[in-house]
Short mmCIF file of C-alpha atoms and ligand atoms in Angstrom, two decimals:
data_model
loop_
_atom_site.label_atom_id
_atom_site.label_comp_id
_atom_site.label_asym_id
_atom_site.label_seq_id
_atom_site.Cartn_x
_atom_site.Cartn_y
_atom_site.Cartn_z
CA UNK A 232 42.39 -58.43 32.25
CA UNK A 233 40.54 -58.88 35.21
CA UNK A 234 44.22 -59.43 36.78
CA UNK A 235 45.22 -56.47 35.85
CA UNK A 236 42.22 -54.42 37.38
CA UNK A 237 42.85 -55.75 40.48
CA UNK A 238 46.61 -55.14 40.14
CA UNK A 239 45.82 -51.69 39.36
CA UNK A 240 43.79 -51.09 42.11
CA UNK A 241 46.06 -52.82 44.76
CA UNK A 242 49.28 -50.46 43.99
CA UNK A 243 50.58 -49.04 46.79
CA UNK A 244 49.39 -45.70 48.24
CA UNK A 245 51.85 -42.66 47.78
CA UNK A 246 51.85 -41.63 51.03
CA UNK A 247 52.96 -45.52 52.51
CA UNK A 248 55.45 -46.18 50.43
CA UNK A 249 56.66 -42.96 50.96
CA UNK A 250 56.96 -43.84 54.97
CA UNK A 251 58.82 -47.30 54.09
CA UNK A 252 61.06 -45.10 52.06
CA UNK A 253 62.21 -43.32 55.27
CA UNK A 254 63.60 -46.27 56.69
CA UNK A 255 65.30 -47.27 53.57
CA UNK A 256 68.79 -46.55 53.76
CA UNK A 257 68.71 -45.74 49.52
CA UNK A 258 66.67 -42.33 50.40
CA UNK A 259 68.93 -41.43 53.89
CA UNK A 260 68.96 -38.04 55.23
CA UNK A 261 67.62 -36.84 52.25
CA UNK A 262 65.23 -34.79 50.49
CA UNK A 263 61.14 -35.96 50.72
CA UNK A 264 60.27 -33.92 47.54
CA UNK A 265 62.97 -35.86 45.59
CA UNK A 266 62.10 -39.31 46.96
CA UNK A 267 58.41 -38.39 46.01
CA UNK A 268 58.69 -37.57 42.81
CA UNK A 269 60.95 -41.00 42.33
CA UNK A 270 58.24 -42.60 43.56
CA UNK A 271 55.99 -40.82 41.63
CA UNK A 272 57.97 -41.33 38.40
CA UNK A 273 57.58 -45.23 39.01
CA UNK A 274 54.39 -45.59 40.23
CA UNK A 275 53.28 -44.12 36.83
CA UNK A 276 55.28 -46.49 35.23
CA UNK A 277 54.10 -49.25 37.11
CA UNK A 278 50.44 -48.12 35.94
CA UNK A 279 50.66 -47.66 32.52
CA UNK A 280 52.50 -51.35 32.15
CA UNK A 281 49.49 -52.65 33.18
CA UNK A 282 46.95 -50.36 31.85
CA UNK A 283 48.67 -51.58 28.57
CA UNK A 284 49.04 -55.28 29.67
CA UNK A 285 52.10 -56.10 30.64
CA UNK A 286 53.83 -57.24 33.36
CA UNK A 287 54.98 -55.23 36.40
CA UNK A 288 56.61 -55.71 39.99
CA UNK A 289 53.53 -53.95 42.37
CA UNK A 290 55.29 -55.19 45.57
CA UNK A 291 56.22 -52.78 48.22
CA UNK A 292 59.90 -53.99 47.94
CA UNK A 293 59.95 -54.22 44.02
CA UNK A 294 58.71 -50.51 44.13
CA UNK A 295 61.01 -48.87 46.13
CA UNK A 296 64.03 -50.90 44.58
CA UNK A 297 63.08 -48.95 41.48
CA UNK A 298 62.42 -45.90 43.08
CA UNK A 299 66.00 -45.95 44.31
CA UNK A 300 67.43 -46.23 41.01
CA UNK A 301 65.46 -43.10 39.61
CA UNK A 302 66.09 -41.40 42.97
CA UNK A 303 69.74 -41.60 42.12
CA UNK A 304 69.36 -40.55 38.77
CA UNK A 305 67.41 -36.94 40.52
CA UNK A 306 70.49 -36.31 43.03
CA UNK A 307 72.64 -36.31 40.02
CA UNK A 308 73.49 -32.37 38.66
CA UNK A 309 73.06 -32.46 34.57
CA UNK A 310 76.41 -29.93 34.77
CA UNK A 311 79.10 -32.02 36.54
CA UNK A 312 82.48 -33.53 36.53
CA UNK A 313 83.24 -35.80 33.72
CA UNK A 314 87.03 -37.61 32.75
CA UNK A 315 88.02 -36.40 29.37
CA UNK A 316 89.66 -39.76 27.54
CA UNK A 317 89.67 -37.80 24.39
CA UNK A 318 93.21 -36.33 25.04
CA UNK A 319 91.38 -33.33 23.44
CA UNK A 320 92.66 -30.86 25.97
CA UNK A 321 90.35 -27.26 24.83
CA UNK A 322 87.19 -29.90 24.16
CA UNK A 323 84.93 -27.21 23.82
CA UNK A 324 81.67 -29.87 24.63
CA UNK A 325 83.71 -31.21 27.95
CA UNK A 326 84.19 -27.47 29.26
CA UNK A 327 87.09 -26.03 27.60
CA UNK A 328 89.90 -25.50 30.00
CA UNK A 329 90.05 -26.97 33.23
CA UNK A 330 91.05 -24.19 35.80
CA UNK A 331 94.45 -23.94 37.58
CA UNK A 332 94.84 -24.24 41.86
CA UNK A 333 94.41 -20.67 42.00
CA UNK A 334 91.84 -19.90 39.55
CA UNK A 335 89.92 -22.50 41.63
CA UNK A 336 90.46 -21.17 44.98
CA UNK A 337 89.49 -17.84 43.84
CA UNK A 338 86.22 -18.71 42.51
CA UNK A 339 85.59 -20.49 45.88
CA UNK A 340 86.01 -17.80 48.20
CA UNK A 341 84.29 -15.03 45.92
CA UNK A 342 81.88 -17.89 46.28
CA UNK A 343 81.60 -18.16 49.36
CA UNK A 344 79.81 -14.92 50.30
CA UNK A 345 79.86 -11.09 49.01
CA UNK A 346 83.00 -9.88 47.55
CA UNK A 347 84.51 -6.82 46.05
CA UNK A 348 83.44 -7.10 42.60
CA UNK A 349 82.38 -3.50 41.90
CA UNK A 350 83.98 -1.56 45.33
CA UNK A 351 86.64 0.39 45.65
CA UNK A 352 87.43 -1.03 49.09
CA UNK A 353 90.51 1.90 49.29
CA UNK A 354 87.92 4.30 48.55
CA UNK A 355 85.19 2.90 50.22
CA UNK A 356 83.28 3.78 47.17
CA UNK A 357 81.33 2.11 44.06
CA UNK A 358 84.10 0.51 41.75
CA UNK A 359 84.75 -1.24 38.40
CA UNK A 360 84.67 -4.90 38.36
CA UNK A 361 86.70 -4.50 35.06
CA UNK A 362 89.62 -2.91 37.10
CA UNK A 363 90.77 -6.27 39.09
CA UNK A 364 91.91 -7.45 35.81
CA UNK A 365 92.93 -4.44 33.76
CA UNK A 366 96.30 -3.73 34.69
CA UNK A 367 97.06 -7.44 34.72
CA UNK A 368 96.17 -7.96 31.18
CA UNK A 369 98.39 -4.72 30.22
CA UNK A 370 101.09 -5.85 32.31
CA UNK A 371 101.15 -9.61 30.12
CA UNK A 372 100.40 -7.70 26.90
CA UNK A 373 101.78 -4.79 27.07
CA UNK A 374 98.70 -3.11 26.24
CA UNK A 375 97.58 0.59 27.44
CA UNK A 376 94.22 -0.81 28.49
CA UNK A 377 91.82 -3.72 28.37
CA UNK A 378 88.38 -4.92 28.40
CA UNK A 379 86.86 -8.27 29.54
CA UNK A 380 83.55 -9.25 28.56
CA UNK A 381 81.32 -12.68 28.39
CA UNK A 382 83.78 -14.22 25.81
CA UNK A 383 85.27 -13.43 22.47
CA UNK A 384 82.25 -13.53 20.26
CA UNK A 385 80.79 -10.67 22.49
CA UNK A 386 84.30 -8.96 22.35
CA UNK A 387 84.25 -8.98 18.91
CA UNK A 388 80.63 -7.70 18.60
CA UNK A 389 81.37 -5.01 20.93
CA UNK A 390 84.34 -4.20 19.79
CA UNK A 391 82.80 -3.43 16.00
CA UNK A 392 79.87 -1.83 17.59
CA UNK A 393 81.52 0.52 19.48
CA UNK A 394 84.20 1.47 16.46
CA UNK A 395 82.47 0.94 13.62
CA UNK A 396 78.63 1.35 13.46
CA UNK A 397 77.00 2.67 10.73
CA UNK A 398 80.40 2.26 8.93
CA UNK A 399 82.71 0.04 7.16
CA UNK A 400 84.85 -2.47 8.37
CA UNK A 401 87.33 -3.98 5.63
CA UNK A 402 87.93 -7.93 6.14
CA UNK A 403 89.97 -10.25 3.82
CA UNK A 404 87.85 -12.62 2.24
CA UNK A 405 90.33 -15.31 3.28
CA UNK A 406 89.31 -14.76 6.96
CA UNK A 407 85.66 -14.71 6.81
CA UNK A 408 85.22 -17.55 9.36
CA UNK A 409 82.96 -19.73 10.79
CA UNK A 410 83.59 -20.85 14.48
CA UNK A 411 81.27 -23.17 15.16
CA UNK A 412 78.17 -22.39 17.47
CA UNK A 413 76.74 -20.29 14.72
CA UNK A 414 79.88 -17.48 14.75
CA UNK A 415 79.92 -16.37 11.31
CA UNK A 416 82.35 -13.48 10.80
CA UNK A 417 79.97 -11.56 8.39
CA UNK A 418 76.70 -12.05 10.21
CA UNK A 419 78.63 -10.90 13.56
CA UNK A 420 79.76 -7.73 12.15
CA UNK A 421 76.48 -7.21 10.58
CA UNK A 422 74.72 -7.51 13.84
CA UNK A 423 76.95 -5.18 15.70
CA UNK A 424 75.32 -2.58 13.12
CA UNK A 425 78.56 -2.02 10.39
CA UNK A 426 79.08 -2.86 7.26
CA UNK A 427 81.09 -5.45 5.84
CA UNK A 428 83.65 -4.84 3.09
CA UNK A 429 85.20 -8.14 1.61
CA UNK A 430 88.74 -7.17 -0.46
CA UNK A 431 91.39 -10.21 -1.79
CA UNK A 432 90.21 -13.41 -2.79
CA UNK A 433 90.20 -16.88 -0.88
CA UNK A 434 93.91 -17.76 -0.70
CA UNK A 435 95.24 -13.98 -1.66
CA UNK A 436 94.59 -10.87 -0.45
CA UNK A 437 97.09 -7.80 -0.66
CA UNK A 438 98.03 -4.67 0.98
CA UNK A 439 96.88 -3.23 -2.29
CA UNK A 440 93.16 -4.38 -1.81
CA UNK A 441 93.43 -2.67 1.72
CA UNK A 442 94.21 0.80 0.39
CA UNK A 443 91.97 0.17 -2.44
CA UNK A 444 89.05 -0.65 -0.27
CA UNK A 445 88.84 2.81 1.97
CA UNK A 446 86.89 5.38 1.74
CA UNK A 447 85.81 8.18 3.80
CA UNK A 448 83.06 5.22 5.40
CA UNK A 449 85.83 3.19 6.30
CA UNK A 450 85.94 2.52 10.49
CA UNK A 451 88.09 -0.40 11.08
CA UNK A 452 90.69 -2.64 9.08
CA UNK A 453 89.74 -5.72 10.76
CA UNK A 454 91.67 -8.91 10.92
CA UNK A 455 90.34 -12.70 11.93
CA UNK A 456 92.89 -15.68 12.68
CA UNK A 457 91.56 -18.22 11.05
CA UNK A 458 91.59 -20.41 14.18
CA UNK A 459 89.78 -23.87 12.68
CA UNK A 460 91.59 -24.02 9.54
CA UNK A 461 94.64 -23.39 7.55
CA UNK A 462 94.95 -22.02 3.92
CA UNK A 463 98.08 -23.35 2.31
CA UNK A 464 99.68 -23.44 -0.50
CA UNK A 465 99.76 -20.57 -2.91
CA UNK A 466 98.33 -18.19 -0.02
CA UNK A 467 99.34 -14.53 1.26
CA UNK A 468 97.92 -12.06 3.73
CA UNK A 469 99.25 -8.76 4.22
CA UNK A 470 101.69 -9.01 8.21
CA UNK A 471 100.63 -7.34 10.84
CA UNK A 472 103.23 -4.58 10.26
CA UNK A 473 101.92 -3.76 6.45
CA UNK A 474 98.48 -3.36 7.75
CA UNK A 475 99.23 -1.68 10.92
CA UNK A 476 101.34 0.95 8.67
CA UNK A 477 98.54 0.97 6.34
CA UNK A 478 95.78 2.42 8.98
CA UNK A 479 97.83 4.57 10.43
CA UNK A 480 98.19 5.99 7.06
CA UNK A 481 94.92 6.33 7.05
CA UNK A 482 93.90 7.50 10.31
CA UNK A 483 91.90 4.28 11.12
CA UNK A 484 92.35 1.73 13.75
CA UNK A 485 93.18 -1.68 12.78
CA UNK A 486 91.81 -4.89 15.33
CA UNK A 487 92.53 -8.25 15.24
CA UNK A 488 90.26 -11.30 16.62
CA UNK A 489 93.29 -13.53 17.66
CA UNK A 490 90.50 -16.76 18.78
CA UNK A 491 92.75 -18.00 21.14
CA UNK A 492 95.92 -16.44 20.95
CA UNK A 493 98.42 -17.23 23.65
CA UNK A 494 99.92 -15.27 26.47
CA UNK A 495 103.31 -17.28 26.10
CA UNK A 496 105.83 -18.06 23.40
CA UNK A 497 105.30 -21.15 21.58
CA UNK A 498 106.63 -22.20 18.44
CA UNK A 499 108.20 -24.92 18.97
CA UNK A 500 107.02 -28.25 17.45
CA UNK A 501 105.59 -26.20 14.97
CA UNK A 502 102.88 -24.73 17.24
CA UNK A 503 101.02 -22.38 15.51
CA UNK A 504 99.12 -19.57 17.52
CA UNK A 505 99.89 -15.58 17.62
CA UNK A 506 100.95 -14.09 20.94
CA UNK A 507 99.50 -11.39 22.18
CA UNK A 508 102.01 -9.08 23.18
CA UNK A 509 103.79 -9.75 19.77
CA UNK A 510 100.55 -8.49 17.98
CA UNK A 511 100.29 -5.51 20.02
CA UNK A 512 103.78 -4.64 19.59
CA UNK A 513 103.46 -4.94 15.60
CA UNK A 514 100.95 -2.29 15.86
CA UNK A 515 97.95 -3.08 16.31
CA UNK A 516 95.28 -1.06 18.01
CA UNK A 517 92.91 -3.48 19.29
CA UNK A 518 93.51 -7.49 19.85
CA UNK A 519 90.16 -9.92 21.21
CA UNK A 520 90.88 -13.27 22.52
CA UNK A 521 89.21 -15.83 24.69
CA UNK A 522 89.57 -16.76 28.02
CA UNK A 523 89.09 -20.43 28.02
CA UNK A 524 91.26 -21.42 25.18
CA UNK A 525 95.15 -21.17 25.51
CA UNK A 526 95.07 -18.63 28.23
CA UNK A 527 93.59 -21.73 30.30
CA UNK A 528 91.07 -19.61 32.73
CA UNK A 529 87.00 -19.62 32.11
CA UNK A 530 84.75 -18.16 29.68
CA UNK A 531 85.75 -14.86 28.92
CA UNK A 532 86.69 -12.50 26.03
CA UNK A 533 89.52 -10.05 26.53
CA UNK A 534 89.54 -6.53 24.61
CA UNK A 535 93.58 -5.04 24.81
CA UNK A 536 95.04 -2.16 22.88
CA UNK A 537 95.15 1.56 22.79
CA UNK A 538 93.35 3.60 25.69
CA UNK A 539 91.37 5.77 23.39
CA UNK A 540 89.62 2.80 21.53
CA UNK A 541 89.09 0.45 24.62
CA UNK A 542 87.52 3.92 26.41
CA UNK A 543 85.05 3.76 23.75
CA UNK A 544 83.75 0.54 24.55
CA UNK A 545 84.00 1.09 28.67
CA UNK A 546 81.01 3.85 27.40
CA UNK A 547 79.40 1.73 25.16
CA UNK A 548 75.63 0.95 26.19
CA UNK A 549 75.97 -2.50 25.07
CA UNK A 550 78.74 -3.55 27.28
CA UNK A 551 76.40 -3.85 30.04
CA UNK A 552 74.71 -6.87 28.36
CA UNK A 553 77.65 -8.59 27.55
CA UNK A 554 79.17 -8.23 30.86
CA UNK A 555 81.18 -11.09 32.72
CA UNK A 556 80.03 -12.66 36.09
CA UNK A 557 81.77 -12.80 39.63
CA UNK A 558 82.85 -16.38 38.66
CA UNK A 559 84.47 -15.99 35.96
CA UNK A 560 86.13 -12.56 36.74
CA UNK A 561 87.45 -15.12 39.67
CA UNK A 562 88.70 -17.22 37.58
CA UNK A 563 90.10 -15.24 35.24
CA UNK A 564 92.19 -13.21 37.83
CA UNK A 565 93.44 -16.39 39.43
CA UNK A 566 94.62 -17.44 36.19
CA UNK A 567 96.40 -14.44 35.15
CA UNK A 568 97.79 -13.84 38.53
CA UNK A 569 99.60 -17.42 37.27
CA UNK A 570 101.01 -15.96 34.65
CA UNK A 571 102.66 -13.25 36.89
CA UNK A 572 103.28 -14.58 39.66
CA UNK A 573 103.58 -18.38 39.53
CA UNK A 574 104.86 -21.12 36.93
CA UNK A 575 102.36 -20.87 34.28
CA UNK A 576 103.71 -24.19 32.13
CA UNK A 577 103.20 -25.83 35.42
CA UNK A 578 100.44 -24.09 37.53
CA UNK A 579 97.65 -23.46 34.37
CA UNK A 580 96.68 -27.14 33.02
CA UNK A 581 96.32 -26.53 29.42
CA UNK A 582 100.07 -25.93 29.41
CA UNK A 583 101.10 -28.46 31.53
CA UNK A 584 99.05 -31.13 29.17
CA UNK A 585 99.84 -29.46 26.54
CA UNK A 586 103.65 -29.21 26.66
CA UNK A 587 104.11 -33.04 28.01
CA UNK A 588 106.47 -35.14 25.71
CA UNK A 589 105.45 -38.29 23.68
CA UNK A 590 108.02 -39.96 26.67
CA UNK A 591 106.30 -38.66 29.76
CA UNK A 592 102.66 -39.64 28.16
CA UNK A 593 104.23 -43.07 27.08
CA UNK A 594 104.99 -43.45 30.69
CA UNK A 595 101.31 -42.30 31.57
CA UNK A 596 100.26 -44.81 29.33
CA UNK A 597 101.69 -47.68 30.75
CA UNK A 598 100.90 -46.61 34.00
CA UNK A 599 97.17 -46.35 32.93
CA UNK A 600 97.86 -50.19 31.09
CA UNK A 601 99.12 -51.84 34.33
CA UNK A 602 96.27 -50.27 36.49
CA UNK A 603 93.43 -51.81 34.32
CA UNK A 604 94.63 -55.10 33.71
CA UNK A 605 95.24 -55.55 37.27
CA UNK A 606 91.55 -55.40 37.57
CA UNK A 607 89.98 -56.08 33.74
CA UNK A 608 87.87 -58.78 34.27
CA UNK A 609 87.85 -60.10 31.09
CA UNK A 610 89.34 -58.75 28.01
CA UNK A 611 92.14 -56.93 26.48
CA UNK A 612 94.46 -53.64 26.72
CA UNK A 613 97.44 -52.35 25.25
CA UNK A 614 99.54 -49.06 24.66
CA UNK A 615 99.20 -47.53 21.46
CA UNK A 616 100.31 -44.44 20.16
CA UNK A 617 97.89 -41.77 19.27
CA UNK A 618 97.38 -38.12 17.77
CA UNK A 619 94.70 -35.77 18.98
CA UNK A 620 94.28 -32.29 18.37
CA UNK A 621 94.61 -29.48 20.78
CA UNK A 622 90.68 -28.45 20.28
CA UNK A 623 88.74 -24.91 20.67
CA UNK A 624 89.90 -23.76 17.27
CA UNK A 625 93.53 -23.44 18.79
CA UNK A 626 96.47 -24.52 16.88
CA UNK A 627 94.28 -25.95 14.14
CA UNK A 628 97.44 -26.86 11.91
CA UNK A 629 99.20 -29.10 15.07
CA UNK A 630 97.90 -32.71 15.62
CA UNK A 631 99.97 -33.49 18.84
CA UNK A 632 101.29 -37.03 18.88
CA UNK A 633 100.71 -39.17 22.31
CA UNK A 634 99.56 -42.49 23.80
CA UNK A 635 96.52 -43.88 24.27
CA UNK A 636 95.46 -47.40 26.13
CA UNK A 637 93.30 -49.08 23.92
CA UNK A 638 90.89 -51.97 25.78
CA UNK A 639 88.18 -54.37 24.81
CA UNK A 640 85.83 -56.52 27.47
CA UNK A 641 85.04 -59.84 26.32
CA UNK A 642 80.99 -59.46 28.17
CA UNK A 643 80.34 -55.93 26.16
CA UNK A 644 81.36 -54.37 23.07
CA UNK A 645 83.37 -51.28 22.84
CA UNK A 646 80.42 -49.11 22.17
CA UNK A 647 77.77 -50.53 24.81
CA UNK A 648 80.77 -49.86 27.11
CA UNK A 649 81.11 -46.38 25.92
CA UNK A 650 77.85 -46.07 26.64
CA UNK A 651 77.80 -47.35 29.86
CA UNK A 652 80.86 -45.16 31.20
CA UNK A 653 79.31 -41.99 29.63
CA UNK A 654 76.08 -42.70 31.90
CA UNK A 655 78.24 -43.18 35.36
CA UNK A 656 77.66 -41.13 37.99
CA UNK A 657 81.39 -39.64 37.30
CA UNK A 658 81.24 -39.99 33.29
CA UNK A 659 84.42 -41.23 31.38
CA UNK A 660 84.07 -39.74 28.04
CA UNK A 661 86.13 -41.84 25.60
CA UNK A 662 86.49 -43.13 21.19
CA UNK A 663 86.19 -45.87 20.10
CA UNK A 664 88.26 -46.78 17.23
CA UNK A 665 88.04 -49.98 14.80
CA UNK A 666 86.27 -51.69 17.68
CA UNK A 667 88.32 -50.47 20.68
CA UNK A 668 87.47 -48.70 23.27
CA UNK A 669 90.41 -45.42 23.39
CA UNK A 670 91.61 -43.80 26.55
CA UNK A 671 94.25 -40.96 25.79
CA UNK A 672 96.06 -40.05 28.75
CA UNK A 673 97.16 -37.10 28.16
CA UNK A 674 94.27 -34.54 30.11
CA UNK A 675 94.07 -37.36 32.82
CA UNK A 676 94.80 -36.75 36.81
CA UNK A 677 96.46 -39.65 38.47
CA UNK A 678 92.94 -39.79 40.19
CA UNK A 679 91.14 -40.23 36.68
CA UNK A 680 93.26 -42.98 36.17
CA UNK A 681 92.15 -45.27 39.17
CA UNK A 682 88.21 -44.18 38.45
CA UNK A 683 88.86 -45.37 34.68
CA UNK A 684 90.12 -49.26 35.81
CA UNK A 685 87.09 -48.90 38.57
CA UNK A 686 84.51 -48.18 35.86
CA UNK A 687 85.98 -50.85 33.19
CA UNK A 688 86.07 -53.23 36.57
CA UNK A 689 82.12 -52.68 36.55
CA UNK A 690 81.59 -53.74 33.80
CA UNK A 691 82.81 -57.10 33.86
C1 LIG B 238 87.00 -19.24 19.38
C2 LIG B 238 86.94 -18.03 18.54
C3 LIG B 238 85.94 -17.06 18.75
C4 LIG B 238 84.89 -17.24 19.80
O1 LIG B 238 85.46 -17.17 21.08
P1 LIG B 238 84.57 -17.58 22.36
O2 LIG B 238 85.41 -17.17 23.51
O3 LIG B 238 84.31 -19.02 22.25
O4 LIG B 238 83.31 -16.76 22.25
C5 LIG B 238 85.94 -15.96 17.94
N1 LIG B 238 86.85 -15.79 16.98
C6 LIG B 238 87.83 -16.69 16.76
C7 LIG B 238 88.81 -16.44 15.66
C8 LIG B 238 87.89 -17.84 17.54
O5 LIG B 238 88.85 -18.74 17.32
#
């Protein structure tokens, strides 16, 4: 005990191990506030090992070693780059979609300084930072005018707010959804102030309940894909056309929240996702979808359809809090400008991964397989084929069939290793299946690839 006390009282002072750590190259050139409160962080540590009895390294040397290693830890942003193993390309919890060139160098230079997001710079007056996107949206949708806001959810709230409050909005009862994050479809309407009416059943619902269902409180016939899940079997809804011929009947505007929706034909393979333009062309007034799903661009939730509804919502009071940042506005005008005027399959990312065939990823595989065992230090890895789903609620019904390199170590097991890659200073997120560690390659850069061997080479 006595030990101790005197232990105790010879720690190091703060302020001289915080001149040794200026000539340790660890802390270089870099901040004193940072390296203090690393030093800091293990001088307490130090003290309450041996206020409790234990054992502890009080020299100078021993110190700053440990200092270093928490020091590291500080310089390290909580929001940064990770791999994505997952071959989940929209993995909502790994940032959605990664951006394109464009959308990238866009972001930079609004970055970079001020920027025109609300001048008119032909003007020279106060402008809309809605109108740098506007008449690209209607140009890929065919819309008479659009909207963007934070993302979808808000789209949706503001879109029912502005159209519907105090009033009714009719919704099947096989499209009340749940998105996840706490986006349930009748606790979103209720919040944007109308009220829900529920018509059909689970797995039916007909034209018939529509017409049924209105009454002079009626504001919006409102449909929701059902983007996580699929009902099938002995299941209807009413197409787009019916219910588009239905409101018009009725003198009522009918919207769909599309969740993703896409900007491009798919359908083959048996993808599964409405286009937009398709929608709008069946009739409908008012389409929401995101902007980090399909369309492959940031956060962001795009309102498109007829003039006189989206002009309500330019008006609306709450659009101001659900506005969307320079950033993003960046990003989402380098990605549409894509669309236009590049090769979207190629230039956007979520397409290009998305679109690869089982050959080319086989190929990436055994690419990935030859760079690892080159430098696995001890241990297995082989190329296995593997499903994975597109992710973000998109194409729910599609599991899209690739390859994955599966590897174990013989010094750690496959989930200590997990572990250990998800804590790098560049993560590798990866599963780990029946004991195997799993690295899909399909949302992998040829870069990713050589970090992946380097991080299993570690951890020899
Ligand atoms: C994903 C999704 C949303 C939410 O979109 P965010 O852009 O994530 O806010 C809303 N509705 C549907 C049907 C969705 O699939």
């Amino acid at each position: 005990m006595e030990d101790r006390q005197q232990m105790l009282r010879q720690l190091p002072a703060m302020e001289k191990l915080l001149q040794a750590a200026e000539k340790w190259p660890a802390f270089e050139d870099q901040h004193r506030n940072l390296i203090a409160e690393a030093l800091r962080g293990v001088l307490a540590k130090a003290r309450s090992a041996l206020k409790a009895g234990a054992a502890a390294d009080i020299s100078e040397a021993g110190l700053l070693q440990a200092a270093a290693t928490e020091y590291e830890g500080l310089l390290l942003p909580g929001l940064r780059r990770v791999i994505n193993a997952t071959g989940i390309t929209l993995h909502t919890n790994l940032g959605r979609a990664p951006l394109s060139q464009r959308a990238q160098r866009q972001i930079t230079e609004v970055a970079q300084g001020y920027n025109s997001l609300e001048y008119d710079l032909t003007r020279g007056e106060r402008g809309s930072r809605y109108a740098h996107v506007e008449q690209l949206i209607c140009r890929l949708t065919g819309a008479e005018a659009a909207l963007v806001v934070n993302n979808n959810a808000a789209a949706v709230i503001l879109t029912m707010a502005a159209l519907a409050r105090g009033r009714e909005v009719i919704v099947s009862r096989g499209e009340l959804v749940e998105i996840g994050g706490s986006f349930r479809m009748p606790e979103v309407i209720e919040e944007s102030g109308a009220r829900l009416v529920e018509v059909g059943t689970t797995n039916k619902t007909h034209l018939a309940d529509y017409r049924r269902a209105i009454t002079g409180e009626t504001a919006v016939l409102l449909k929701v894909h059902t983007s996580n899940y699929r009902i099938v079997g002995f299941a209807a809804q009413p197409a787009p056309q019916e219910l588009s011929a239905l409101a018009r009947e009725a003198g009522l505007p009918v919207v769909e929240d599309l969740g993703s929706g896409t900007l491009l034909p798919i359908g083959e393979a048996g993808w599964q996702e409405p286009m937009v333009a398709q929608r709008l062309a069946a009739g409908l007034d008012i389409v929401t979808f995101s902007g980090d799903k399909l369309l492959g661009a940031g956060q962001a939730g795009i309102i498109a359809g007829k003039k006189q509804y989206v002009d309500q919502m330019k008006k609306h009071p709450l659009l101001r809090a659900l506005r969307i940042d320079k950033l993003s506005l960046a990003a989402l005008e380098g990605t549409l400008r894509d669309y236009l005027y590049g090769n979207p399959q190629q230039d956007i990312p979520v397409w290009r991964m998305l679109s690869m065939t089982e050959e080319e990823l086989r190929q990436k595989a055994v690419t990935l397989h030859t760079i690892i065992t080159e430098r696995l230090p001890g241990g297995q890895a082989a190329v296995i084929p593997t499903r994975a789903p597109a992710g973000g609620g998109s194409l729910p019904a599609s599991e899209f069939a690739g390859y994955s390199v599966t590897v174990t170590l013989t010094a750690v097991s496959a989930s200590q290793a997990e572990g250990k890659l998800r804590r790098r200073k560049v993560p590798v997120i990866c599963r780990v299946q029946d004991g195997q560690m799993l690295f899909d390659v399909r949302c992998l850069e040829d870069a990713d690839m050589e970090e992946i061997a380097q991080a299993l080479a570690e951890l020899g």
